[in-house]
Amino acid sequence: MPIKASSAKVIAARDTLASLVTSKDVKAKQQQQAHLKYIAGYSTNTIEQVKRHIANDSLERLLLSRYPRVHEIRTDKALYDYAMEFKQQYLKQSDPLSKVIFDEKISLSHQALGLHTYANRVQGSKVKAKNEIRISSRLKYVPEPLLRMVVIHELAHLREKDHNKAFYQLCTYMTADYHQLELDLRLLLTCIELGKTPY
């Protein structure tokens, strides 16, 4: 014998099914969170502003208005000279740098745009420290202030190995607008994640 449901129960059941989260909804939420992964640690207010820029398709324009041109540093030698200017000005007493290069192997998927490596090498009876900075080749084509932020960040690791209060104080000592530049670089990474590259 067929079971008859009241029309009110059928409507209620249909409304309940309609309100359930679908796999499409889950994928959309995951995609949105993936686009915002670079700014996840910022305040809710900042994240909401970024979401509005994304919705209005204005994030690229914002970056271009702040930084209209890319820098001219294209070679490893030019990058080394650029980094050494900051080191000589702010970190004269720190360990020497043996190498500063652009590295094709560092990509956005590493969630790092620069790497600082430190190694002790025994040469005869002496131990020599070797410090290297590797910067993602993707940063060959960004505005100079954003490259500066990454170079400053990696140079600060010569003195402070961890990302602690002293580390960030050193970064802001070397470039006062360090935190704004870091946010703007994260906005650029968000643009790239969305498939939009202003530079």
XYZ file of C-alpha atoms in Angstrom:
199
model
C 0.000 0.000 0.000
C 1.567 3.353 -1.039
C 2.391 5.819 1.672
C 0.921 9.283 1.241
C 2.636 12.222 2.786
C 0.937 15.429 3.514
C 1.825 18.254 1.181
C 3.235 20.253 4.106
C 5.684 17.440 4.891
C 6.702 17.180 1.244
C 7.361 20.925 1.075
C 9.318 20.816 4.350
C 11.409 17.903 3.090
C 12.089 19.674 -0.225
C 13.138 22.857 1.618
C 15.433 20.847 3.881
C 17.083 19.175 0.889
C 17.478 22.517 -0.856
C 19.258 23.991 2.169
C 21.798 21.148 2.408
C 25.347 21.964 1.437
C 26.300 20.349 -1.851
C 29.708 19.238 -3.034
C 29.609 22.183 -5.422
C 29.195 24.510 -2.420
C 32.104 22.833 -0.628
C 34.333 23.152 -3.702
C 33.418 26.825 -4.099
C 34.262 27.485 -0.433
C 37.571 25.617 -0.747
C 38.442 27.575 -3.884
C 37.685 30.875 -2.144
C 39.823 29.867 0.846
C 42.651 28.820 -1.487
C 42.612 32.279 -3.076
C 42.803 33.871 0.373
C 45.531 31.618 1.810
C 48.179 34.332 1.536
C 46.197 36.732 3.724
C 44.690 34.192 6.131
C 46.612 35.608 9.121
C 45.277 39.143 8.719
C 42.327 40.747 10.490
C 38.760 40.014 9.461
C 38.451 43.627 8.302
C 41.455 43.295 5.979
C 40.214 39.983 4.589
C 36.773 41.483 3.913
C 38.371 44.416 2.058
C 40.356 41.986 -0.082
C 37.213 39.952 -0.791
C 35.494 43.142 -1.977
C 38.416 43.945 -4.269
C 38.252 40.414 -5.675
C 34.476 40.635 -6.164
C 34.836 44.036 -7.871
C 37.784 42.787 -9.952
C 39.847 45.711 -8.644
C 42.775 44.025 -6.877
C 45.030 44.347 -9.933
C 44.152 48.040 -10.326
C 44.909 48.643 -6.645
C 48.397 47.164 -6.992
C 49.079 48.974 -10.268
C 48.047 52.290 -8.705
C 50.495 51.754 -5.837
C 53.309 50.252 -7.914
C 52.998 51.126 -11.608
C 56.399 49.806 -12.756
C 58.600 46.759 -12.286
C 62.257 46.974 -11.300
C 65.195 46.491 -13.683
C 67.146 43.911 -11.640
C 67.358 40.861 -13.905
C 70.738 39.211 -13.253
C 72.190 37.440 -10.235
C 75.035 39.978 -10.112
C 72.591 42.899 -10.049
C 70.586 41.142 -7.307
C 73.762 40.504 -5.287
C 74.795 44.169 -5.593
C 71.282 45.272 -4.627
C 71.262 43.057 -1.511
C 74.792 44.107 -0.540
C 73.754 47.777 -0.480
C 71.261 46.973 2.291
C 73.689 44.679 4.080
C 76.420 47.331 4.081
C 74.025 49.973 5.327
C 72.257 47.982 8.054
C 74.107 44.731 8.786
C 77.834 45.484 8.505
C 78.701 43.297 11.485
C 76.696 40.261 10.380
C 78.136 37.188 8.673
C 79.236 37.682 5.057
C 77.042 36.725 2.141
C 78.622 34.393 -0.362
C 75.782 34.335 -2.865
C 72.507 36.098 -3.697
C 70.750 34.649 -6.742
C 67.432 34.281 -8.500
C 66.295 30.671 -8.306
C 63.903 29.055 -10.808
C 63.165 26.225 -8.351
C 61.460 28.463 -5.795
C 57.831 28.716 -6.762
C 54.624 30.010 -5.264
C 53.691 26.475 -4.261
C 56.562 26.524 -1.735
C 54.770 29.397 0.047
C 58.146 31.121 0.131
C 59.642 33.600 -2.272
C 63.082 33.638 -0.778
C 65.298 31.220 1.077
C 68.240 31.836 3.336
C 70.718 28.999 3.765
C 73.510 28.822 6.265
C 76.278 26.255 6.323
C 79.533 25.852 8.210
C 82.389 24.536 6.128
C 85.683 23.270 7.465
C 88.663 24.570 5.500
C 91.869 23.264 7.024
C 91.814 24.218 10.682
C 89.201 26.957 10.208
C 85.431 26.805 10.129
C 83.861 29.241 7.682
C 80.227 30.238 7.615
C 78.588 30.371 4.221
C 75.367 32.346 3.835
C 73.323 32.292 0.662
C 70.094 33.999 -0.294
C 67.938 32.601 -3.064
C 65.052 34.650 -4.407
C 62.276 33.264 -6.592
C 62.816 34.090 -10.256
C 59.161 35.178 -10.295
C 60.358 38.309 -8.472
C 62.353 39.459 -11.507
C 59.162 41.070 -12.762
C 57.635 42.813 -9.763
C 57.901 46.382 -8.497
C 61.133 47.227 -6.679
C 59.496 47.776 -3.255
C 58.145 44.208 -3.286
C 61.544 42.779 -4.223
C 63.086 44.938 -1.485
C 60.704 43.459 1.079
C 61.820 39.887 0.277
C 65.514 40.822 0.188
C 65.198 42.631 3.542
C 63.366 39.626 4.968
C 66.123 37.236 3.930
C 68.896 39.604 5.065
C 67.271 39.855 8.501
C 67.797 36.101 8.849
C 71.554 36.752 8.945
C 71.023 38.138 12.432
C 67.705 36.635 13.546
C 67.041 33.040 12.510
C 63.432 32.895 13.756
C 60.395 34.993 12.876
C 60.158 36.638 16.270
C 59.673 40.177 17.542
C 63.370 41.038 17.107
C 63.260 39.753 13.522
C 60.344 42.008 12.533
C 61.861 44.976 14.371
C 65.006 44.501 12.292
C 62.934 44.304 9.092
C 61.117 47.561 9.900
C 64.433 49.174 10.851
C 65.767 48.380 7.363
C 62.578 49.452 5.583
C 59.961 51.323 7.601
C 57.017 50.217 5.449
C 57.960 46.521 5.673
C 54.533 45.376 6.912
C 52.654 47.251 4.176
C 54.998 45.820 1.563
C 54.465 42.318 2.931
C 50.688 42.774 2.704
C 50.976 44.129 -0.842
C 53.176 41.204 -1.874
C 50.546 38.870 -0.435
C 47.910 40.727 -2.465
C 50.017 40.172 -5.576
C 50.254 36.461 -4.747
C 46.471 36.418 -4.343
C 46.111 37.997 -7.810
C 48.408 35.349 -9.273
C 46.418 32.618 -7.508
C 43.307 34.030 -9.206
C 45.046 33.823 -12.586
C 45.566 37.580 -12.876
C 49.044 39.000 -13.081
C 49.294 42.772 -13.122
C 53.022 42.639 -13.938
